[in-house]
mmCIF file of C-alpha atoms and ligand atoms in Angstrom:
data_model
loop_
_atom_site.group_PDB
_atom_site.id
_atom_site.type_symbol
_atom_site.label_atom_id
_atom_site.label_comp_id
_atom_site.label_asym_id
_atom_site.label_seq_id
_atom_site.Cartn_x
_atom_site.Cartn_y
_atom_site.Cartn_z
ATOM 1 C CA MET M 1 0.211 0.005 0.534
ATOM 2 C CA ASN M 2 0.903 3.671 -0.713
ATOM 3 C CA ALA M 3 1.765 6.061 2.838
ATOM 4 C CA ARG M 4 -0.318 7.804 3.665
ATOM 5 C CA VAL M 5 -0.736 11.169 2.068
ATOM 6 C CA THR M 6 -1.980 14.078 3.713
ATOM 7 C CA ALA M 7 -1.005 16.932 1.659
ATOM 8 C CA THR M 8 -1.213 16.888 -2.440
ATOM 9 C CA LEU M 9 1.915 15.844 -4.303
ATOM 10 C CA ARG M 10 4.045 17.199 -6.241
ATOM 11 C CA THR M 11 6.837 16.324 -7.198
ATOM 12 C CA PRO M 12 8.376 12.918 -8.818
ATOM 13 C CA ALA M 13 9.654 12.592 -5.048
ATOM 14 C CA ASP M 14 6.817 12.543 -3.620
ATOM 15 C CA LEU M 15 5.453 10.118 -5.607
ATOM 16 C CA VAL M 16 8.906 8.743 -4.783
ATOM 17 C CA ALA M 17 8.236 8.984 -1.122
ATOM 18 C CA HIS M 18 4.584 7.878 -1.221
ATOM 19 C CA GLY M 19 5.150 4.121 -3.499
ATOM 20 C CA LEU M 20 3.260 5.670 -6.821
ATOM 21 C CA ALA M 21 6.813 5.789 -8.947
ATOM 22 C CA SER M 22 10.201 3.737 -9.146
ATOM 23 C CA PRO M 23 12.781 5.141 -7.669
ATOM 24 C CA ASP M 24 14.246 3.382 -10.941
ATOM 25 C CA ALA M 25 12.282 6.135 -13.161
ATOM 26 C CA LEU M 26 12.613 9.589 -11.156
ATOM 27 C CA SER M 27 15.355 11.425 -12.805
ATOM 28 C CA ASP M 28 12.837 10.818 -16.213
ATOM 29 C CA LEU M 29 10.085 11.865 -14.374
ATOM 30 C CA GLU M 30 12.000 14.652 -13.545
ATOM 31 C CA LYS M 31 12.251 15.825 -17.210
ATOM 32 C CA VAL M 32 8.259 15.197 -17.619
ATOM 33 C CA ALA M 33 7.928 17.410 -14.316
ATOM 34 C CA ALA M 34 9.583 19.876 -15.484
ATOM 35 C CA ARG M 35 7.447 20.141 -18.840
ATOM 36 C CA TYR M 36 3.742 19.483 -16.990
ATOM 37 C CA ALA M 37 2.469 19.905 -14.188
ATOM 38 C CA VAL M 38 2.145 17.235 -11.263
ATOM 39 C CA ALA M 39 -0.707 17.051 -8.615
ATOM 40 C CA LEU M 40 -1.690 13.898 -6.826
ATOM 41 C CA THR M 41 -4.753 15.577 -3.614
ATOM 42 C CA PRO M 42 -4.457 12.903 -0.876
ATOM 43 C CA ASP M 43 -8.093 12.203 -2.754
ATOM 44 C CA VAL M 44 -6.848 10.732 -5.049
ATOM 45 C CA ALA M 45 -3.256 8.737 -3.854
ATOM 46 C CA ALA M 46 -5.688 7.324 -1.499
ATOM 47 C CA LEU M 47 -7.864 6.035 -4.888
ATOM 48 C CA ILE M 48 -4.494 4.292 -6.604
ATOM 49 C CA ASP M 49 -3.407 0.683 -6.151
ATOM 50 C CA PRO M 50 0.794 0.888 -6.202
ATOM 51 C CA SER M 51 1.315 -2.736 -7.220
ATOM 52 C CA ASP M 52 -0.496 -2.565 -10.385
ATOM 53 C CA PRO M 53 1.300 -1.083 -12.362
ATOM 54 C CA HIS M 54 -1.691 -0.444 -14.916
ATOM 55 C CA ASP M 55 -3.313 1.791 -12.156
ATOM 56 C CA PRO M 56 -6.172 2.970 -14.392
ATOM 57 C CA ILE M 57 -6.249 5.668 -11.630
ATOM 58 C CA ALA M 58 -2.678 6.132 -12.256
ATOM 59 C CA ARG M 59 -2.059 6.035 -15.904
ATOM 60 C CA GLN M 60 -4.437 9.776 -14.790
ATOM 61 C CA TYR M 61 -2.169 11.384 -12.867
ATOM 62 C CA VAL M 62 0.907 10.247 -12.117
ATOM 63 C CA PRO M 63 3.353 11.695 -15.115
ATOM 64 C CA ALA M 64 4.078 8.250 -17.838
ATOM 65 C CA VAL M 65 7.949 8.358 -19.887
ATOM 66 C CA GLU M 66 5.879 8.802 -23.142
ATOM 67 C CA GLU M 67 4.543 12.600 -22.353
ATOM 68 C CA MET M 68 8.526 13.077 -22.947
ATOM 69 C CA ALA M 69 7.483 11.764 -27.057
ATOM 70 C CA THR M 70 5.201 14.891 -29.165
ATOM 71 C CA GLN M 71 3.196 13.432 -31.918
ATOM 72 C CA PRO M 72 3.902 15.640 -35.187
ATOM 73 C CA VAL M 73 -0.489 15.768 -35.390
ATOM 74 C CA GLU M 74 -0.624 16.763 -32.151
ATOM 75 C CA ASN M 75 -0.439 20.344 -31.109
ATOM 76 C CA ALA M 76 0.221 22.941 -28.095
ATOM 77 C CA ASP M 77 -3.617 24.673 -28.782
ATOM 78 C CA PRO M 78 -5.542 21.396 -30.024
ATOM 79 C CA ILE M 79 -8.748 23.200 -29.848
ATOM 80 C CA GLY M 80 -8.189 26.441 -31.441
ATOM 81 C CA ASP M 81 -8.371 28.391 -27.993
ATOM 82 C CA HIS M 82 -5.820 31.206 -28.928
ATOM 83 C CA PRO M 83 -7.783 32.218 -32.005
ATOM 84 C CA HIS M 84 -11.198 32.947 -30.978
ATOM 85 C CA SER M 85 -9.768 34.588 -28.152
ATOM 86 C CA PRO M 86 -11.383 37.978 -28.654
ATOM 87 C CA VAL M 87 -9.843 39.179 -24.764
ATOM 88 C CA ALA M 88 -7.333 37.790 -22.001
ATOM 89 C CA GLY M 89 -9.245 34.417 -20.351
ATOM 90 C CA ILE M 90 -12.195 35.185 -22.766
ATOM 91 C CA VAL M 91 -12.957 31.631 -25.945
ATOM 92 C CA HIS M 92 -16.008 34.089 -27.562
ATOM 93 C CA ARG M 93 -16.236 30.426 -30.624
ATOM 94 C CA TYR M 94 -20.312 29.822 -30.521
ATOM 95 C CA PRO M 95 -22.109 32.655 -30.982
ATOM 96 C CA ASP M 96 -23.941 32.416 -27.802
ATOM 97 C CA ARG M 97 -21.251 31.839 -24.784
ATOM 98 C CA VAL M 98 -18.114 31.965 -24.125
ATOM 99 C CA LEU M 99 -15.759 30.297 -21.896
ATOM 100 C CA PHE M 100 -14.355 32.461 -19.159
ATOM 101 C CA LYS M 101 -11.137 31.474 -18.290
ATOM 102 C CA LEU M 102 -10.536 32.737 -14.524
ATOM 103 C CA VAL M 103 -7.237 30.436 -12.936
ATOM 104 C CA HIS M 104 -4.803 27.981 -14.279
ATOM 105 C CA VAL M 105 -4.091 25.830 -11.874
ATOM 106 C CA CYS M 106 -5.955 22.924 -10.705
ATOM 107 C CA ALA M 107 -6.494 20.705 -7.717
ATOM 108 C CA VAL M 108 -4.964 17.737 -9.454
ATOM 109 C CA TYR M 109 -3.062 17.572 -12.808
ATOM 110 C CA CYS M 110 -4.191 15.330 -15.251
ATOM 111 C CA ARG M 111 -1.908 13.355 -17.863
ATOM 112 C CA PHE M 112 -4.587 14.041 -20.608
ATOM 113 C CA CYS M 113 -5.554 17.529 -20.483
ATOM 114 C CA PHE M 114 -6.232 19.155 -23.641
ATOM 115 C CA ARG M 115 -5.259 22.459 -22.135
ATOM 116 C CA ARG M 116 -2.059 21.145 -20.141
ATOM 117 C CA GLU M 117 0.322 23.449 -21.489
ATOM 118 C CA MET M 118 -0.783 25.874 -20.692
ATOM 119 C CA VAL M 119 -2.418 25.171 -16.788
ATOM 120 C CA GLY M 120 0.357 24.945 -13.933
ATOM 121 C CA PRO M 121 2.407 26.459 -11.901
ATOM 122 C CA GLY M 122 4.529 28.675 -14.052
ATOM 123 C CA LYS M 123 2.772 28.814 -17.581
ATOM 124 C CA GLU M 124 -0.248 31.909 -17.123
ATOM 125 C CA THR M 125 -1.211 32.803 -13.350
ATOM 126 C CA ALA M 126 -4.860 33.855 -12.359
ATOM 127 C CA LEU M 127 -6.122 36.988 -14.194
ATOM 128 C CA SER M 128 -5.785 40.723 -13.309
ATOM 129 C CA ASP M 129 -8.719 42.849 -12.174
ATOM 130 C CA GLU M 130 -7.882 44.704 -14.973
ATOM 131 C CA ALA M 131 -8.024 41.510 -16.866
ATOM 132 C CA TYR M 132 -11.237 39.570 -15.461
ATOM 133 C CA ALA M 133 -12.383 43.589 -15.485
ATOM 134 C CA ARG M 134 -11.929 43.345 -19.759
ATOM 135 C CA GLY M 135 -13.778 39.996 -19.535
ATOM 136 C CA LEU M 136 -16.371 40.518 -18.035
ATOM 137 C CA ASP M 137 -16.772 44.718 -20.551
ATOM 138 C CA TYR M 138 -16.795 41.472 -23.336
ATOM 139 C CA ILE M 139 -19.718 39.864 -22.170
ATOM 140 C CA ARG M 140 -21.556 42.499 -21.337
ATOM 141 C CA ALA M 141 -21.001 44.406 -25.512
ATOM 142 C CA HIS M 142 -21.512 40.757 -26.181
ATOM 143 C CA PRO M 143 -26.073 40.978 -25.621
ATOM 144 C CA GLU M 144 -26.073 37.212 -27.623
ATOM 145 C CA ILE M 145 -24.018 35.335 -24.687
ATOM 146 C CA TRP M 146 -25.908 33.857 -23.240
ATOM 147 C CA GLU M 147 -24.077 31.511 -21.136
ATOM 148 C CA VAL M 148 -21.069 32.150 -19.921
ATOM 149 C CA ILE M 149 -18.921 28.180 -19.406
ATOM 150 C CA LEU M 150 -16.345 28.679 -16.270
ATOM 151 C CA THR M 151 -12.904 26.860 -16.967
ATOM 152 C CA GLY M 152 -9.576 26.766 -16.593
ATOM 153 C CA GLY M 153 -8.143 25.751 -14.894
ATOM 154 C CA ASP M 154 -10.053 24.635 -12.181
ATOM 155 C CA PRO M 155 -12.710 27.065 -11.059
ATOM 156 C CA LEU M 156 -13.573 25.171 -7.764
ATOM 157 C CA VAL M 157 -9.658 26.102 -6.066
ATOM 158 C CA LEU M 158 -11.422 29.625 -5.865
ATOM 159 C CA SER M 159 -12.310 30.493 -2.409
ATOM 160 C CA PRO M 160 -15.717 31.146 -1.493
ATOM 161 C CA ARG M 161 -16.037 34.742 -2.099
ATOM 162 C CA ARG M 162 -13.798 34.954 -5.093
ATOM 163 C CA LEU M 163 -16.156 32.869 -6.282
ATOM 164 C CA ARG M 164 -19.148 34.376 -4.787
ATOM 165 C CA GLU M 165 -18.639 38.195 -6.745
ATOM 166 C CA VAL M 166 -17.593 36.343 -10.216
ATOM 167 C CA MET M 167 -20.766 34.871 -9.465
ATOM 168 C CA ARG M 168 -22.695 37.674 -8.734
ATOM 169 C CA ASP M 169 -20.617 39.481 -11.170
ATOM 170 C CA LEU M 170 -22.210 37.222 -13.665
ATOM 171 C CA ALA M 171 -25.602 37.625 -13.062
ATOM 172 C CA ALA M 172 -26.269 41.660 -12.672
ATOM 173 C CA VAL M 173 -25.201 40.766 -16.581
ATOM 174 C CA ASP M 174 -29.283 40.868 -18.588
ATOM 175 C CA HIS M 175 -28.733 38.312 -21.303
ATOM 176 C CA VAL M 176 -26.482 36.233 -19.179
ATOM 177 C CA ARG M 177 -28.766 33.508 -17.870
ATOM 178 C CA ILE M 178 -26.568 29.940 -17.988
ATOM 179 C CA VAL M 179 -23.031 29.735 -15.875
ATOM 180 C CA ARG M 180 -21.303 26.262 -16.304
ATOM 181 C CA ILE M 181 -18.723 25.106 -14.506
ATOM 182 C CA HIS M 182 -16.543 22.126 -15.132
ATOM 183 C CA SER M 183 -14.364 21.190 -12.590
ATOM 184 C CA ARG M 184 -12.192 18.288 -11.931
ATOM 185 C CA VAL M 185 -12.727 19.314 -7.914
ATOM 186 C CA PRO M 186 -16.160 17.101 -6.911
ATOM 187 C CA ALA M 187 -14.148 13.990 -7.968
ATOM 188 C CA ALA M 188 -10.804 15.286 -6.422
ATOM 189 C CA ASP M 189 -10.847 17.517 -3.836
ATOM 190 C CA PRO M 190 -14.507 16.478 -3.067
ATOM 191 C CA ARG M 191 -14.204 18.251 1.098
ATOM 192 C CA ARG M 192 -13.725 21.235 -1.024
ATOM 193 C CA ILE M 193 -17.338 21.527 -2.051
ATOM 194 C CA THR M 194 -18.875 22.972 1.175
ATOM 195 C CA ASP M 195 -21.636 24.120 2.320
ATOM 196 C CA GLU M 196 -20.216 27.626 2.256
ATOM 197 C CA VAL M 197 -18.661 26.692 -1.955
ATOM 198 C CA VAL M 198 -23.016 25.488 -2.502
ATOM 199 C CA ALA M 199 -23.817 28.711 -1.110
ATOM 200 C CA ALA M 200 -22.043 30.983 -3.607
ATOM 201 C CA LEU M 201 -22.138 29.481 -6.599
ATOM 202 C CA LYS M 202 -25.973 30.231 -6.642
ATOM 203 C CA ALA M 203 -27.145 34.116 -7.939
ATOM 204 C CA PRO M 204 -30.351 35.425 -8.329
ATOM 205 C CA GLY M 205 -30.968 35.701 -11.939
ATOM 206 C CA VAL M 206 -28.772 33.329 -13.405
ATOM 207 C CA ALA M 207 -29.043 28.998 -13.495
ATOM 208 C CA THR M 208 -25.265 27.683 -12.031
ATOM 209 C CA TRP M 209 -25.026 24.384 -13.749
ATOM 210 C CA VAL M 210 -21.756 22.223 -13.032
ATOM 211 C CA ALA M 211 -19.690 20.314 -15.421
ATOM 212 C CA VAL M 212 -18.066 17.093 -13.023
ATOM 213 C CA HIS M 213 -15.180 15.590 -14.191
ATOM 214 C CA ALA M 214 -14.160 11.847 -13.450
ATOM 215 C CA ASN M 215 -13.182 8.613 -15.856
ATOM 216 C CA HIS M 216 -12.743 5.900 -14.184
ATOM 217 C CA PRO M 217 -16.422 4.735 -11.185
ATOM 218 C CA ARG M 218 -13.133 4.194 -8.653
ATOM 219 C CA GLU M 219 -13.462 7.601 -8.846
ATOM 220 C CA LEU M 220 -16.504 8.071 -7.429
ATOM 221 C CA THR M 221 -16.610 7.187 -4.246
ATOM 222 C CA ALA M 222 -18.673 8.009 -0.355
ATOM 223 C CA GLN M 223 -16.415 11.243 -0.690
ATOM 224 C CA MET M 224 -17.733 12.404 -3.959
ATOM 225 C CA ARG M 225 -21.533 11.161 -3.873
ATOM 226 C CA ALA M 226 -21.658 13.399 -0.837
ATOM 227 C CA ALA M 227 -19.890 16.904 -2.577
ATOM 228 C CA CYS M 228 -22.343 16.054 -5.793
ATOM 229 C CA ALA M 229 -25.354 15.220 -3.866
ATOM 230 C CA ARG M 230 -24.491 18.605 -1.894
ATOM 231 C CA MET M 231 -25.210 20.698 -5.170
ATOM 232 C CA VAL M 232 -28.177 19.394 -5.691
ATOM 233 C CA ASP M 233 -29.724 19.151 -3.503
ATOM 234 C CA ALA M 234 -29.018 23.041 -3.127
ATOM 235 C CA GLY M 235 -31.065 22.683 -6.280
ATOM 236 C CA ILE M 236 -27.577 23.189 -8.610
ATOM 237 C CA PRO M 237 -28.285 21.117 -11.751
ATOM 238 C CA LEU M 238 -24.604 18.126 -12.556
ATOM 239 C CA VAL M 239 -23.606 16.657 -16.061
ATOM 240 C CA SER M 240 -20.911 14.626 -16.314
ATOM 241 C CA GLN M 241 -17.391 15.018 -18.679
ATOM 242 C CA SER M 242 -15.243 12.349 -18.952
ATOM 243 C CA VAL M 243 -12.846 11.602 -22.079
ATOM 244 C CA LEU M 244 -12.572 8.452 -23.071
ATOM 245 C CA LEU M 245 -8.540 6.901 -22.266
ATOM 246 C CA ARG M 246 -7.075 4.338 -23.467
ATOM 247 C CA GLY M 247 -5.950 1.465 -21.177
ATOM 248 C CA VAL M 248 -8.497 3.862 -17.734
ATOM 249 C CA ASN M 249 -11.832 3.573 -19.163
ATOM 250 C CA ASP M 250 -12.158 2.104 -23.226
ATOM 251 C CA ASP M 251 -14.321 -0.664 -22.136
ATOM 252 C CA ALA M 252 -18.111 -1.764 -21.769
ATOM 253 C CA ALA M 253 -18.323 -2.513 -18.707
ATOM 254 C CA THR M 254 -15.568 0.096 -17.036
ATOM 255 C CA LEU M 255 -17.937 3.196 -19.188
ATOM 256 C CA GLU M 256 -21.498 0.811 -17.982
ATOM 257 C CA ALA M 257 -20.011 1.397 -14.500
ATOM 258 C CA LEU M 258 -19.089 4.768 -15.021
ATOM 259 C CA MET M 259 -22.402 5.589 -16.212
ATOM 260 C CA ARG M 260 -24.420 4.205 -13.819
ATOM 261 C CA GLY M 261 -22.719 6.035 -10.974
ATOM 262 C CA PHE M 262 -22.901 8.930 -12.878
ATOM 263 C CA VAL M 263 -26.931 9.120 -12.806
ATOM 264 C CA GLU M 264 -27.087 7.486 -8.964
ATOM 265 C CA CYS M 265 -25.199 10.672 -8.313
ATOM 266 C CA ARG M 266 -28.310 12.845 -10.007
ATOM 267 C CA ILE M 267 -24.978 13.149 -13.401
ATOM 268 C CA LYS M 268 -26.237 13.177 -16.741
ATOM 269 C CA PRO M 269 -24.158 12.466 -18.307
ATOM 270 C CA TYR M 270 -23.229 14.227 -21.348
ATOM 271 C CA TYR M 271 -20.197 14.097 -22.342
ATOM 272 C CA LEU M 272 -17.404 11.744 -23.530
ATOM 273 C CA HIS M 273 -14.486 13.378 -25.540
ATOM 274 C CA HIS M 274 -12.712 12.407 -27.784
ATOM 275 C CA GLY M 275 -8.794 12.111 -26.504
ATOM 276 C CA ASP M 276 -7.336 15.825 -27.598
ATOM 277 C CA LEU M 277 -4.022 15.302 -30.232
ATOM 278 C CA ALA M 278 -2.463 17.348 -26.726
ATOM 279 C CA PRO M 279 1.237 16.306 -26.053
ATOM 280 C CA GLY M 280 2.668 13.839 -24.553
ATOM 281 C CA THR M 281 -0.489 12.336 -24.520
ATOM 282 C CA ALA M 282 -0.943 10.151 -27.984
ATOM 283 C CA HIS M 283 -1.036 6.990 -25.536
ATOM 284 C CA LEU M 284 -3.879 7.460 -24.241
ATOM 285 C CA ARG M 285 -6.110 8.505 -27.306
ATOM 286 C CA THR M 286 -7.842 5.713 -28.273
ATOM 287 C CA THR M 287 -9.164 5.616 -31.906
ATOM 288 C CA LEU M 288 -12.328 7.444 -33.097
ATOM 289 C CA GLU M 289 -13.428 3.182 -34.859
ATOM 290 C CA GLU M 290 -12.738 1.654 -30.875
ATOM 291 C CA GLY M 291 -14.678 4.700 -29.345
ATOM 292 C CA GLN M 292 -17.252 4.419 -31.848
ATOM 293 C CA ALA M 293 -17.601 0.773 -31.050
ATOM 294 C CA LEU M 294 -17.703 1.493 -26.868
ATOM 295 C CA MET M 295 -20.389 3.820 -27.714
ATOM 296 C CA ARG M 296 -22.627 0.645 -29.686
ATOM 297 C CA ALA M 297 -21.864 -1.953 -26.881
ATOM 298 C CA LEU M 298 -23.261 1.296 -24.544
ATOM 299 C CA ARG M 299 -26.755 1.818 -25.674
ATOM 300 C CA GLY M 300 -26.885 -1.885 -25.890
ATOM 301 C CA ARG M 301 -26.066 -1.980 -21.875
ATOM 302 C CA VAL M 302 -27.691 1.220 -20.220
ATOM 303 C CA SER M 303 -30.529 3.005 -20.651
ATOM 304 C CA GLY M 304 -30.937 6.579 -22.543
ATOM 305 C CA LEU M 305 -30.117 8.280 -18.775
ATOM 306 C CA CYS M 306 -26.979 6.525 -19.257
ATOM 307 C CA GLN M 307 -25.918 7.483 -22.391
ATOM 308 C CA PRO M 308 -23.209 10.343 -22.979
ATOM 309 C CA ASP M 309 -22.863 11.896 -26.480
ATOM 310 C CA TYR M 310 -18.969 10.550 -27.402
ATOM 311 C CA VAL M 311 -17.811 14.141 -29.156
ATOM 312 C CA LEU M 312 -14.602 15.407 -30.874
ATOM 313 C CA ASP M 313 -12.794 18.837 -30.598
ATOM 314 C CA ILE M 314 -12.002 19.465 -34.776
ATOM 315 C CA PRO M 315 -8.633 20.218 -33.730
ATOM 316 C CA GLY M 316 -7.839 24.230 -34.963
ATOM 317 C CA GLY M 317 -11.523 25.781 -33.349
ATOM 318 C CA HIS M 318 -13.454 24.407 -35.092
ATOM 319 C CA GLY M 319 -16.101 23.428 -32.346
ATOM 320 C CA LYS M 320 -17.528 20.127 -31.315
ATOM 321 C CA VAL M 321 -19.527 18.015 -32.646
ATOM 322 C CA PRO M 322 -20.856 14.196 -31.657
ATOM 323 C CA VAL M 323 -19.403 11.199 -33.402
ATOM 324 C CA GLY M 324 -21.058 8.202 -31.990
ATOM 325 C CA PRO M 325 -22.167 4.867 -34.028
ATOM 326 C CA GLN M 326 -24.508 6.002 -36.195
ATOM 327 C CA TYR M 327 -27.744 4.158 -36.461
ATOM 328 C CA LEU M 328 -29.225 5.132 -39.671
ATOM 329 C CA SER M 329 -28.938 4.127 -43.547
ATOM 330 C CA GLY M 330 -29.752 5.446 -46.738
ATOM 331 C CA GLU M 331 -31.674 2.580 -49.511
ATOM 332 C CA GLY M 332 -29.856 2.161 -52.308
ATOM 333 C CA GLU M 333 -30.959 3.631 -55.192
ATOM 334 C CA GLY M 334 -33.444 2.874 -56.980
ATOM 335 C CA ASP M 335 -34.933 0.804 -53.863
ATOM 336 C CA GLY M 336 -37.933 2.726 -52.861
ATOM 337 C CA ALA M 337 -38.286 4.761 -50.315
ATOM 338 C CA GLY M 338 -37.581 4.132 -47.251
ATOM 339 C CA LEU M 339 -34.385 3.510 -44.624
ATOM 340 C CA ARG M 340 -32.584 1.020 -42.544
ATOM 341 C CA VAL M 341 -32.087 1.137 -38.728
ATOM 342 C CA THR M 342 -29.828 -0.853 -36.749
ATOM 343 C CA ASP M 343 -30.775 -1.957 -33.236
ATOM 344 C CA TYR M 344 -28.960 -2.425 -30.369
ATOM 345 C CA CYS M 345 -28.195 -5.348 -30.997
ATOM 346 C CA GLY M 346 -26.675 -5.421 -34.940
ATOM 347 C CA ASP M 347 -29.517 -6.420 -36.227
ATOM 348 C CA VAL M 348 -30.993 -4.071 -39.056
ATOM 349 C CA HIS M 349 -34.612 -3.532 -39.713
ATOM 350 C CA HIS M 350 -36.539 -0.803 -41.977
ATOM 351 C CA TYR M 351 -38.273 1.842 -41.496
ATOM 352 C CA PRO M 352 -40.684 1.925 -42.713
ATOM 353 C CA PRO M 353 -41.461 -1.610 -42.168
ATOM 354 C CA ARG M 354 -42.258 -3.527 -45.336
ATOM 355 C CA GLU M 355 -44.634 -4.909 -45.738
ATOM 356 C CA GLY M 356 -45.221 -8.517 -44.538
ATOM 357 C CA ALA M 357 -41.755 -7.942 -42.414
HETATM 358 S S1 SF4 B 401 -7.790 19.692 -13.496
HETATM 359 FE FE1 SF4 B 401 -9.510 19.821 -16.322
HETATM 360 S S2 SF4 B 401 -7.482 22.129 -16.844
HETATM 361 FE FE2 SF4 B 401 -7.053 20.759 -14.751
HETATM 362 S S3 SF4 B 401 -5.332 19.540 -15.060
HETATM 363 FE FE3 SF4 B 401 -6.949 17.703 -15.658
HETATM 364 S S4 SF4 B 401 -8.461 18.371 -17.300
HETATM 365 FE FE4 SF4 B 401 -6.591 19.992 -17.293
#
């Protein structure tokens, strides 16, 4: 077992000291850590089985030497935030919504992060007061913005006082009706979701939604479930956000358990992201075909309530599109009107049914 962890582990030496990395790997992992931030909270560290070399929690958080290999297709800004950033902190990709990136630090650092070149100590820092004011001015000046998505970095590392101020500022903008907060904190540091934080997330005039990021059913601990219950019971709807990751959740049984777990927590499965082309993450990416096969399998195993959208962020900033399997196809030319539809077992049917069928 790993030695009991009482504070966030931030260096390869910390990981070695707690049995979460081999001493032989130390110098390689220090090179990785010099490039990409490392942080494992005590909650995350406690979930890792150090005797399992393929542990799915370790794979998400413990640096690996493969991260030093960048593929030609990989890109420091894989989903194209920069070309759509009119002012610091704002990404305006779709007409009715913006990302507002308040901080560039997180409670934990995920090895597959699509913003890994932007987050972590020594990267960009939190928005200055002036930059925050300019971001807010941009939102005020664009009446088409209906939804503001707080992302990062992880906005739930902010103090309750700061969260309260941000929510009040956004709620004061008439055309902003929805504030959506994307966070890894409910799973990675659930005790941060105190009653004070929950209260700070609510502001008259806007509906707050929280997108909870978790990738493996073991992350849905009793503490995580309690943190989510505090938010839902306070009237904050939750949706899920997961990344399809090789060796973590790329099998139907794990995905099924994860999605069922979300629904049990009153979290509606929302996104299953295809792995972005972030530098040094090829070992964690599946193919799109594998993702589609998994979604087809999931359709046969769980109800619609448990189905996320399998989505790809088109490299270059062209937005997100669903890339799940297709169930409908056209008939051959001259075959008359009608379609073919594939059921969850893979059997094909005509629609509308043919006479006598
Ligand atoms: S919490 Fe989110 S922003 Fe932070 S490292 Fe993980 S994926 Fe990236």
